[in-house]
Structures are given as C-alpha cells and as structure tokens.
Amino acid sequence: YGPKFFRPYQDYQAPVYAIPGNHDWYEDLAGFMRVFCDETGPLPPAPAPRPLTRAWLRSLLWHRPRPGDGERLDEARKLRSSPAQQAVQPGPYWAVDAGPIRIVGIDTGLLGTLDAEQGAWLREVSRDPRPKILVTGSPLYVDGEHHPCPIEGGGTVDGIVRD
C-alpha cells in the first residue's frame, strides 16, 4: 500500500473509499482492513481447512500477513495523515450519499459473488430512490459477456441493479 496507494495519493486532499480487489484477498483482507477500515488489532487465526479442499490448497499457496506488516502500513499511512484525507469505511462494502446520488461499493471477493449478508445489505441500500453508481471489482459485463454476480441464497447483483 505504501508505493501503490499512500505515495501516489499523498497530496490528494480528500478521503478515498475503496473496494477490495483479488490481491487484497491474498492476505484475507488484513492490509485492506487496516488501511481503509482502521482495523488495527491482530486478525484472529483462520480455522484450519479440511485437507484436500480448495480452501486447503489456498492456505498452502497464499500468504498470511507477516510480522511487521502492520507497522509498515502505519508508517506509510503518515503520507496521508491530514484530517481532510481521512475516511473510515465500515467494511469492504459501503454506501456513500453524495448529494443527489448514492455511490455503492460492493466486495465480490475472489469468485465474483456476494455472501448472503452483503446481498441483504445491497438490497436494503438499493431501496433508496436516488440514482446510484455501483463500484465493483467484478463488472457485470466483461468483453460482451454477462456476469450477473450471484448472491448466496438466491438472486444476483444484476437483478438488484435492474430493479
């Protein structure tokens, strides 16, 4: 985050809201949550996955936050420390009311899906009558192909957007 976020945006005097991308998930959102959601405590250890599953393979290939990562992020954060630059997101998905529009950021994780809790939240914030802009790491259309973004338990993000 130091060279790719804090340094390039150090002179930008406004808050920045973000959605996690696939690389943020490589460390189970630890860095993302520290930078954008002000999570400073240690993350609880992830439960051990069942052997020979996708989660097990992922645990072997992906890295966890390393000792010292938090301190390095805290040092980089000093580059954007003025009060005008501060924003604390409630989590990896959010809604910001900006006058006549609502900007909605969703976290589609690694698989381009939403869990049931985020799906319920998206339905709720989408009821507001204002026009909305959806910010997502997994677009609904890519190279002319439709990717409706399934929601655990039923429905799709595309269905909510169309409503």
Backbone as a chain_set.jsonl record, in Angstrom:
{"seq": "YGPKFFRPYQDYQAPVYAIPGNHDWYEDLAGFMRVFCDETGPLPPAPAPRPLTRAWLRSLLWHRPRPGDGERLDEARKLRSSPAQQAVQPGPYWAVDAGPIRIVGIDTGLLGTLDAEQGAWLREVSRDPRPKILVTGSPLYVDGEHHPCPIEGGGTVDGIVRD", "coords": {"N": [[0.812, -1.2, 0.0], [2.054, 1.196, 0.541], [3.818, 2.192, -1.71], [1.893, 2.023, -3.754], [-0.519, 3.18, -3.041], [-0.501, 5.071, -0.759], [1.768, 6.783, -1.337], [1.321, 7.721, -4.11], [-1.099, 9.102, -3.723], [-0.616, 10.981, -1.779], [-0.746, 13.793, -1.852], [-3.343, 14.315, -2.466], [-6.081, 15.87, -1.287], [-8.473, 14.774, -0.06], [-10.845, 12.363, 1.174], [-10.458, 8.839, 0.451], [-12.292, 6.181, -0.748], [-12.515, 2.667, -0.946], [-12.748, -0.492, -2.673], [-12.161, -3.929, -2.119], [-9.794, -5.696, -4.114], [-8.813, -8.639, -5.981], [-6.154, -9.125, -5.147], [-6.088, -8.032, -2.618], [-7.405, -9.918, -1.178], [-5.596, -11.959, -0.976], [-4.295, -11.893, 1.407], [-6.312, -12.323, 3.154], [-7.743, -9.929, 3.476], [-6.378, -8.415, 5.392], [-4.461, -6.229, 5.185], [-5.994, -4.409, 3.661], [-8.202, -3.944, 5.382], [-6.885, -2.718, 7.491], [-5.86, -0.39, 6.306], [-8.104, 0.931, 5.062], [-10.321, 0.583, 6.726], [-9.587, 1.019, 9.275], [-8.818, -1.028, 11.001], [-6.902, -2.167, 13.526], [-6.043, -4.102, 15.274], [-4.745, -7.461, 15.831], [-5.563, -9.999, 13.464], [-7.932, -12.623, 13.963], [-6.872, -16.047, 14.073], [-7.304, -17.969, 11.128], [-9.674, -20.632, 10.714], [-8.533, -24.004, 10.52], [-8.442, -25.424, 7.337], [-10.245, -28.167, 5.791], [-8.382, -31.019, 4.772], [-7.207, -31.431, 1.393], [-9.05, -29.837, 0.034], [-10.34, -26.928, -1.78], [-9.972, -24.702, -0.157], [-7.953, -25.627, 1.521], [-5.824, -25.975, -0.291], [-5.527, -23.31, -1.056], [-4.666, -22.257, 1.39], [-2.128, -23.253, 1.478], [-0.85, -22.029, -0.682], [-1.209, -19.239, -0.591], [-0.188, -16.31, 1.156], [-0.128, -15.314, 4.572], [-0.67, -12.358, 6.58], [2.438, -10.856, 7.431], [4.747, -10.712, 10.22], [5.288, -7.436, 11.306], [4.054, -6.205, 9.134], [1.866, -4.576, 9.839], [3.111, -2.435, 11.17], [4.599, -1.363, 9.06], [2.525, -0.507, 7.391], [1.362, 1.41, 9.061], [3.421, 3.283, 9.137], [3.52, 4.055, 6.419], [1.018, 5.204, 6.263], [1.318, 7.7, 7.336], [1.861, 9.367, 5.231], [-0.577, 10.181, 4.288], [-1.985, 11.799, 6.263], [-3.402, 14.065, 6.987], [-6.331, 15.718, 8.325], [-8.282, 16.207, 6.317], [-7.916, 14.132, 4.556], [-8.888, 11.858, 5.683], [-10.929, 9.02, 5.998], [-13.034, 6.579, 7.218], [-14.013, 3.527, 6.388], [-16.882, 1.406, 6.913], [-16.477, -1.231, 6.372], [-15.502, -3.738, 3.898], [-17.449, -3.314, 2.004], [-19.741, -0.695, 1.132], [-21.803, 2.301, 1.324], [-22.096, 5.546, 0.07], [-23.586, 8.587, 0.421], [-23.853, 11.081, -1.861], [-24.886, 13.904, -2.262], [-27.223, 14.241, -4.761], [-26.946, 11.598, -5.561], [-26.279, 8.121, -4.808], [-23.449, 6.359, -4.005], [-22.374, 3.12, -4.32], [-20.38, 0.628, -3.059], [-19.298, -2.625, -3.575], [-18.116, -5.807, -2.382], [-16.881, -8.301, -4.118], [-15.247, -10.394, -3.65], [-13.028, -13.153, -4.333], [-14.303, -14.811, -6.111], [-16.23, -13.497, -7.536], [-18.756, -13.138, -6.39], [-21.43, -12.526, -3.986], [-21.848, -12.796, -0.469], [-24.59, -13.976, 1.6], [-25.223, -12.105, 3.618], [-24.098, -9.649, 2.712], [-25.554, -9.459, 0.379], [-28.178, -9.057, 1.366], [-27.778, -6.583, 2.598], [-27.131, -5.039, 0.301], [-29.559, -5.126, -1.081], [-31.115, -3.653, 0.713], [-29.833, -1.027, 0.842], [-30.216, -0.335, -1.764], [-32.845, 0.298, -1.999], [-33.266, 2.978, -1.61], [-34.475, 5.886, -3.21], [-32.826, 7.488, -4.8], [-30.684, 7.957, -7.722], [-28.068, 5.611, -8.47], [-24.579, 4.738, -8.343], [-22.698, 1.972, -9.048], [-19.906, 0.445, -7.678], [-17.595, -1.953, -8.293], [-15.398, -4.775, -8.147], [-15.76, -6.803, -9.875], [-17.051, -6.61, -12.817], [-20.371, -6.44, -14.26], [-20.591, -6.876, -16.938], [-18.244, -8.128, -19.138], [-16.066, -7.951, -21.761], [-18.233, -8.198, -23.522], [-19.606, -10.304, -22.414], [-22.029, -11.516, -20.144], [-22.016, -11.331, -16.664], [-23.676, -12.007, -14.042], [-23.248, -11.917, -11.239], [-23.727, -13.804, -8.768], [-25.662, -14.132, -5.731], [-25.272, -15.499, -2.592], [-27.681, -17.741, -1.506], [-29.608, -16.888, -3.244], [-30.698, -14.959, -6.08], [-29.188, -12.183, -7.881], [-26.592, -9.702, -8.287], [-26.937, -8.231, -10.6], [-29.7, -8.49, -10.95], [-30.628, -6.949, -8.791], [-29.59, -4.449, -9.507], [-31.026, -4.002, -11.879], [-33.635, -3.817, -10.877]], "CA": [[0.0, 0.0, 0.0], [2.904, 2.386, 0.571], [4.133, 2.75, -3.023], [0.788, 1.979, -4.719], [-1.649, 3.985, -2.601], [-0.167, 6.235, 0.062], [2.675, 7.724, -2.01], [0.693, 8.428, -5.233], [-2.219, 9.946, -3.302], [-0.244, 11.743, -0.586], [-1.132, 15.198, -1.979], [-4.784, 14.412, -2.726], [-6.635, 16.322, -0.008], [-9.853, 14.318, 0.143], [-10.846, 10.945, 1.544], [-10.543, 7.831, -0.6], [-13.015, 4.958, -0.388], [-12.013, 1.607, -1.82], [-13.286, -1.842, -2.598], [-11.028, -4.848, -2.26], [-9.586, -6.459, -5.335], [-8.375, -10.011, -5.703], [-4.88, -9.149, -4.418], [-6.365, -7.753, -1.204], [-7.877, -11.16, -0.56], [-4.488, -12.904, -0.8], [-3.949, -11.864, 2.83], [-7.591, -12.316, 3.871], [-8.12, -8.524, 3.673], [-5.721, -7.816, 6.555], [-3.941, -4.908, 4.836], [-7.117, -3.567, 3.246], [-8.973, -3.549, 6.563], [-6.059, -1.801, 8.285], [-5.716, 0.872, 5.586], [-9.353, 1.627, 4.744], [-11.365, 0.401, 7.747], [-8.958, 1.349, 10.547], [-8.654, -2.215, 11.854], [-5.512, -2.143, 13.938], [-5.694, -5.262, 16.083], [-4.39, -8.664, 15.07], [-6.692, -10.782, 12.974], [-7.995, -13.953, 14.569], [-6.374, -17.059, 13.137], [-8.33, -18.627, 10.318], [-9.809, -22.044, 11.06], [-7.79, -24.898, 9.628], [-9.327, -26.016, 6.33], [-10.207, -29.621, 5.609], [-7.363, -31.405, 3.79], [-7.532, -31.74, 0.003], [-10.13, -28.985, -0.458], [-9.84, -25.692, -2.374], [-9.501, -23.854, 0.943], [-6.687, -26.193, 1.988], [-4.82, -25.625, -1.298], [-5.314, -21.877, -0.924], [-3.876, -21.996, 2.597], [-0.742, -23.607, 1.183], [-0.278, -21.182, -1.716], [-1.307, -17.815, -0.296], [0.489, -15.96, 2.395], [-0.827, -14.591, 5.635], [0.094, -11.165, 6.956], [3.722, -11.158, 8.072], [5.1, -9.822, 11.336], [5.809, -6.15, 10.849], [3.224, -5.584, 8.094], [1.077, -3.503, 10.445], [3.978, -1.288, 11.426], [4.932, -0.759, 7.765], [1.34, 0.224, 6.946], [1.22, 2.592, 9.911], [4.431, 4.239, 8.686], [3.071, 4.572, 5.123], [-0.195, 5.993, 6.496], [1.718, 9.067, 7.665], [1.855, 10.141, 3.99], [-1.942, 10.707, 4.108], [-2.41, 11.927, 7.653], [-4.152, 15.285, 7.29], [-7.75, 15.442, 8.588], [-9.068, 16.227, 5.077], [-7.694, 12.885, 3.832], [-9.324, 10.718, 6.483], [-12.25, 8.392, 5.878], [-13.002, 5.213, 7.747], [-15.115, 2.729, 5.866], [-17.371, 0.432, 7.884], [-16.025, -2.562, 5.971], [-15.096, -3.807, 2.497], [-18.53, -2.805, 1.149], [-20.202, 0.546, 1.73], [-22.606, 3.226, 0.522], [-21.829, 6.941, 0.385], [-24.545, 9.503, -0.178], [-23.151, 12.241, -2.405], [-25.906, 14.8, -2.808], [-28.362, 13.597, -5.425], [-26.691, 10.194, -5.916], [-25.702, 7.215, -3.807], [-22.375, 5.536, -4.56], [-22.404, 1.848, -3.601], [-19.221, -0.218, -3.322], [-19.502, -3.996, -3.111], [-16.948, -6.687, -2.336], [-17.223, -9.56, -4.791], [-14.272, -11.417, -3.279], [-12.231, -13.782, -5.391], [-15.122, -15.603, -7.021], [-17.228, -12.681, -8.22], [-20.047, -13.413, -5.769], [-21.7, -11.879, -2.707], [-22.427, -13.681, 0.536], [-25.979, -13.651, 1.89], [-25.291, -10.884, 4.433], [-23.87, -8.496, 1.85], [-26.695, -9.401, -0.533], [-29.292, -8.419, 2.085], [-27.392, -5.176, 2.743], [-27.248, -4.395, -1.003], [-30.988, -4.932, -1.344], [-31.597, -2.576, 1.587], [-29.344, 0.293, 0.416], [-30.705, -0.082, -3.115], [-34.235, 0.771, -1.928], [-33.266, 4.436, -1.641], [-34.923, 6.266, -4.556], [-31.83, 8.233, -5.58], [-29.868, 7.198, -8.676], [-26.893, 5.008, -7.842], [-23.413, 4.293, -9.108], [-22.173, 0.754, -8.438], [-18.462, 0.252, -7.806], [-17.339, -3.363, -8.017], [-14.198, -5.329, -8.777], [-16.198, -7.802, -10.863], [-18.095, -5.971, -13.611], [-21.479, -7.284, -14.701], [-20.328, -7.196, -18.342], [-16.826, -8.146, -19.467], [-15.849, -8.376, -23.149], [-19.514, -8.554, -24.116], [-20.224, -11.441, -21.714], [-22.794, -11.144, -18.953], [-21.646, -11.985, -15.407], [-24.676, -11.377, -13.171], [-22.767, -11.87, -9.855], [-24.674, -14.495, -7.882], [-25.702, -13.853, -4.298], [-25.519, -16.713, -1.816], [-29.066, -17.817, -1.053], [-30.521, -16.563, -4.343], [-30.647, -13.661, -6.714], [-27.92, -11.704, -8.43], [-26.378, -8.257, -8.229], [-27.56, -7.692, -11.793], [-31.132, -8.4, -10.674], [-30.848, -5.795, -7.915], [-29.329, -3.248, -10.303], [-32.146, -3.814, -12.812], [-34.793, -3.359, -10.095]], "C": [[0.854, 1.263, 0.0], [3.147, 2.956, -0.815], [2.944, 2.81, -3.987], [-0.449, 2.757, -4.287], [-1.2, 5.252, -1.863], [0.714, 7.241, -0.665], [1.987, 8.429, -3.185], [-0.415, 9.4, -4.813], [-1.89, 10.823, -2.098], [-0.67, 13.212, -0.665], [-2.607, 15.399, -2.275], [-5.489, 14.684, -1.403], [-8.13, 16.016, 0.122], [-9.797, 12.846, 0.538], [-10.938, 10.049, 0.314], [-11.285, 6.622, -0.027], [-12.605, 3.897, -1.389], [-12.833, 0.336, -1.658], [-12.112, -2.792, -2.777], [-11.001, -5.512, -3.631], [-9.054, -7.837, -4.976], [-7.059, -10.051, -4.916], [-5.066, -8.827, -2.946], [-6.78, -9.019, -0.469], [-6.747, -12.159, -0.344], [-4.004, -12.946, 0.642], [-5.218, -11.768, 3.674], [-8.005, -10.912, 4.303], [-7.405, -7.826, 4.83], [-5.211, -6.405, 6.253], [-5.056, -3.947, 4.454], [-7.885, -3.047, 4.452], [-8.183, -2.568, 7.422], [-6.009, -0.426, 7.619], [-7.047, 1.612, 5.463], [-10.421, 1.55, 5.836], [-10.84, 0.602, 9.154], [-8.921, 0.183, 11.532], [-7.194, -2.282, 12.25], [-5.099, -3.361, 14.748], [-5.304, -6.443, 15.216], [-5.651, -9.402, 14.625], [-6.734, -12.125, 13.692], [-7.476, -14.99, 13.579], [-7.53, -17.714, 12.391], [-8.449, -20.085, 10.751], [-9.055, -22.908, 10.049], [-8.747, -25.523, 8.62], [-9.189, -27.537, 6.283], [-9.167, -29.967, 4.553], [-7.975, -31.728, 2.425], [-8.773, -31.015, -0.5], [-9.519, -27.749, -1.094], [-9.265, -24.774, -1.292], [-8.152, -24.342, 1.46], [-5.564, -25.811, 1.013], [-4.496, -24.128, -1.212], [-4.429, -21.574, 0.284], [-2.403, -22.337, 2.384], [-0.067, -22.597, 0.253], [-0.264, -19.7, -1.367], [-0.649, -17.519, 1.028], [-0.439, -15.214, 3.331], [-0.05, -13.312, 5.903], [1.354, -11.568, 7.73], [3.938, -10.252, 9.277], [5.708, -8.535, 10.779], [4.969, -5.481, 9.778], [2.427, -4.411, 8.653], [1.899, -2.255, 10.684], [4.35, -0.584, 10.118], [3.735, 0.035, 7.223], [1.144, 1.491, 7.764], [2.216, 3.68, 9.502], [3.999, 4.874, 7.353], [1.86, 5.489, 5.295], [0.144, 7.454, 6.822], [1.736, 9.961, 6.427], [0.481, 10.742, 3.698], [-2.563, 10.901, 5.488], [-3.214, 13.187, 7.961], [-5.632, 14.951, 7.499], [-8.607, 15.393, 7.324], [-8.966, 14.909, 4.307], [-8.316, 11.672, 4.523], [-10.758, 10.294, 6.159], [-12.084, 6.995, 6.44], [-14.236, 4.501, 7.232], [-15.594, 1.762, 6.949], [-16.894, -0.987, 7.59], [-15.673, -2.558, 4.496], [-16.219, -3.479, 1.511], [-19.204, -1.663, 1.889], [-21.128, 1.296, 0.79], [-22.297, 4.638, 1.011], [-22.878, 7.774, -0.337], [-23.815, 10.766, -0.568], [-24.173, 13.146, -3.082], [-27.028, 14.024, -3.468], [-28.145, 12.128, -5.799], [-26.171, 9.419, -4.717], [-24.656, 6.374, -4.542], [-22.289, 4.288, -3.689], [-21.197, 1.023, -4.022], [-19.472, -1.6, -2.76], [-18.215, -4.798, -3.228], [-17.341, -8.036, -2.919], [-16.186, -10.653, -4.548], [-13.487, -11.943, -4.461], [-13.087, -14.444, -6.459], [-16.167, -14.789, -7.774], [-18.63, -12.93, -7.698], [-20.207, -12.565, -4.518], [-22.224, -12.922, -1.738], [-23.832, -13.177, 0.871], [-26.112, -12.343, 2.663], [-25.1, -9.64, 3.581], [-25.006, -8.347, 0.844], [-27.895, -8.724, 0.108], [-29.019, -6.923, 2.257], [-27.573, -4.438, 1.417], [-28.713, -4.154, -1.364], [-31.535, -3.754, -0.539], [-31.133, -1.205, 1.099], [-29.848, 0.651, -0.973], [-32.147, 0.407, -3.126], [-34.332, 2.297, -1.955], [-33.602, 4.888, -3.065], [-33.899, 7.019, -5.403], [-31.17, 7.352, -6.64], [-28.601, 6.714, -7.98], [-25.796, 4.736, -8.858], [-22.868, 3.087, -8.358], [-20.692, 0.631, -8.739], [-18.178, -1.186, -7.385], [-16.076, -3.816, -8.73], [-14.518, -6.358, -9.833], [-17.342, -7.212, -11.669], [-19.169, -6.964, -14.058], [-21.342, -7.674, -16.172], [-18.829, -7.076, -18.591], [-16.683, -8.715, -20.871], [-17.135, -8.89, -23.787], [-20.209, -9.74, -23.461], [-20.859, -10.967, -20.421], [-22.364, -11.994, -17.766], [-22.542, -11.392, -14.327], [-24.309, -11.284, -11.696], [-23.788, -12.49, -8.904], [-24.536, -14.068, -6.427], [-26.057, -15.151, -3.596], [-26.96, -16.683, -1.286], [-30.08, -17.416, -2.114], [-30.408, -15.135, -4.821], [-29.267, -13.326, -7.219], [-27.813, -10.194, -8.219], [-27.047, -7.613, -9.429], [-29.069, -7.536, -11.593], [-31.467, -7.209, -9.786], [-30.647, -4.5, -8.686], [-30.505, -2.961, -11.242], [-33.403, -3.338, -12.086], [-34.656, -1.886, -9.754]], "O": [[0.414, 2.3, -0.496], [2.737, 4.083, -1.093], [2.981, 3.578, -4.949], [-1.347, 2.971, -5.1], [-1.488, 6.367, -2.298], [0.438, 8.44, -0.617], [2.062, 9.656, -3.259], [-0.639, 10.41, -5.481], [-2.799, 11.355, -1.461], [-0.931, 13.82, 0.373], [-3.076, 16.535, -2.331], [-5.497, 13.839, -0.508], [-8.937, 16.907, 0.384], [-8.81, 12.163, 0.266], [-11.437, 10.462, -0.732], [-10.943, 6.114, 1.04], [-12.373, 4.201, -2.559], [-13.51, 0.126, -0.652], [-11.171, -2.487, -3.509], [-12.035, -5.838, -4.215], [-8.869, -8.155, -3.802], [-6.877, -10.944, -4.089], [-4.293, -9.291, -2.108], [-6.529, -9.163, 0.727], [-6.921, -13.12, 0.405], [-3.374, -13.918, 1.059], [-5.205, -11.205, 4.768], [-8.56, -10.736, 5.387], [-7.808, -6.727, 5.21], [-5.509, -5.476, 7.004], [-5.055, -2.792, 4.881], [-8.185, -1.857, 4.54], [-8.772, -1.669, 8.023], [-6.107, 0.594, 8.301], [-7.105, 2.811, 5.735], [-11.335, 2.375, 5.86], [-11.564, 0.382, 10.125], [-8.984, 0.381, 12.745], [-6.33, -2.441, 11.387], [-3.905, -3.622, 14.891], [-5.511, -6.426, 14.003], [-6.662, -9.421, 15.326], [-5.689, -12.7, 13.995], [-7.628, -14.82, 12.369], [-8.591, -17.975, 12.959], [-7.452, -20.709, 11.114], [-8.962, -22.568, 8.869], [-9.764, -26.096, 9.012], [-8.17, -28.105, 6.676], [-9.075, -29.28, 3.537], [-9.097, -32.224, 2.323], [-9.476, -31.527, -1.371], [-8.314, -27.526, -0.974], [-8.218, -24.153, -1.477], [-7.295, -23.527, 1.803], [-4.49, -25.379, 1.433], [-3.333, -23.732, -1.286], [-3.54, -20.727, 0.204], [-1.531, -21.768, 3.042], [1.13, -22.334, 0.375], [0.625, -18.977, -1.817], [-0.567, -18.377, 1.907], [-1.403, -14.573, 2.913], [1.105, -13.192, 5.496], [1.339, -12.48, 8.556], [3.38, -9.157, 9.347], [6.549, -8.572, 9.88], [5.148, -4.289, 9.528], [2.325, -3.366, 8.009], [1.438, -1.142, 10.43], [4.41, 0.644, 10.068], [3.908, 1.117, 6.663], [0.796, 2.535, 7.214], [1.884, 4.865, 9.522], [4.103, 6.088, 7.183], [1.702, 6.451, 4.543], [-0.678, 8.343, 6.597], [1.639, 11.182, 6.549], [0.38, 11.708, 2.942], [-3.545, 10.245, 5.835], [-3.665, 13.359, 9.093], [-6.134, 13.995, 6.908], [-9.561, 14.618, 7.26], [-9.837, 14.602, 3.493], [-8.265, 10.567, 3.984], [-11.665, 11.121, 6.065], [-11.097, 6.315, 6.16], [-15.362, 4.835, 7.599], [-14.811, 1.346, 7.803], [-16.911, -1.845, 8.473], [-15.556, -1.49, 3.894], [-15.971, -3.375, 0.31], [-19.241, -1.649, 3.119], [-21.228, 0.97, -0.393], [-22.244, 4.892, 2.215], [-23.035, 7.677, -1.554], [-23.23, 11.445, 0.276], [-24.307, 13.154, -4.305], [-27.711, 13.236, -2.814], [-29.063, 11.48, -6.302], [-25.687, 9.996, -3.743], [-24.945, 5.76, -5.569], [-22.149, 4.383, -2.47], [-21.012, 0.749, -5.208], [-19.823, -1.737, -1.588], [-17.349, -4.509, -4.054], [-18.051, -8.816, -2.284], [-16.242, -11.715, -5.168], [-13.309, -11.253, -5.465], [-12.639, -14.619, -7.593], [-16.918, -15.346, -8.575], [-19.59, -12.935, -8.469], [-19.248, -11.959, -4.041], [-22.959, -13.828, -2.131], [-24.213, -12.078, 0.468], [-27.017, -11.555, 2.391], [-25.857, -8.678, 3.71], [-25.381, -7.227, 0.495], [-28.56, -7.907, -0.529], [-29.916, -6.098, 2.083], [-28.108, -3.33, 1.399], [-29.061, -3.097, -1.892], [-32.322, -2.956, -1.048], [-31.956, -0.301, 0.954], [-29.899, 1.83, -1.323], [-32.627, 0.882, -4.155], [-35.383, 2.842, -2.293], [-33.07, 4.333, -4.026], [-34.094, 7.17, -6.609], [-31.103, 6.133, -6.476], [-28.126, 7.33, -7.026], [-26.044, 4.535, -10.047], [-22.603, 3.172, -7.158], [-20.269, 0.7, -9.893], [-18.484, -1.587, -6.262], [-15.731, -3.298, -9.792], [-13.645, -6.749, -10.608], [-18.495, -7.303, -11.249], [-18.912, -8.158, -14.212], [-21.904, -8.679, -16.607], [-18.221, -6.048, -18.292], [-17.128, -9.83, -21.142], [-17.127, -9.892, -24.503], [-21.287, -10.143, -23.899], [-20.307, -10.134, -19.702], [-22.347, -13.222, -17.845], [-22.194, -10.363, -13.748], [-25.021, -10.61, -10.951], [-24.608, -11.788, -8.313], [-23.458, -13.699, -5.96], [-27.023, -15.822, -3.958], [-27.386, -15.695, -0.688], [-31.283, -17.581, -1.912], [-30.067, -14.227, -4.063], [-28.308, -14.071, -7.018], [-28.812, -9.508, -8.003], [-27.665, -6.556, -9.296], [-29.647, -6.541, -12.028], [-32.474, -6.535, -10.001], [-31.431, -3.561, -8.545], [-30.927, -1.813, -11.382], [-34.159, -2.534, -12.632], [-35.532, -1.32, -9.1]]}, "num_chains": 1, "name": "protein.A"}
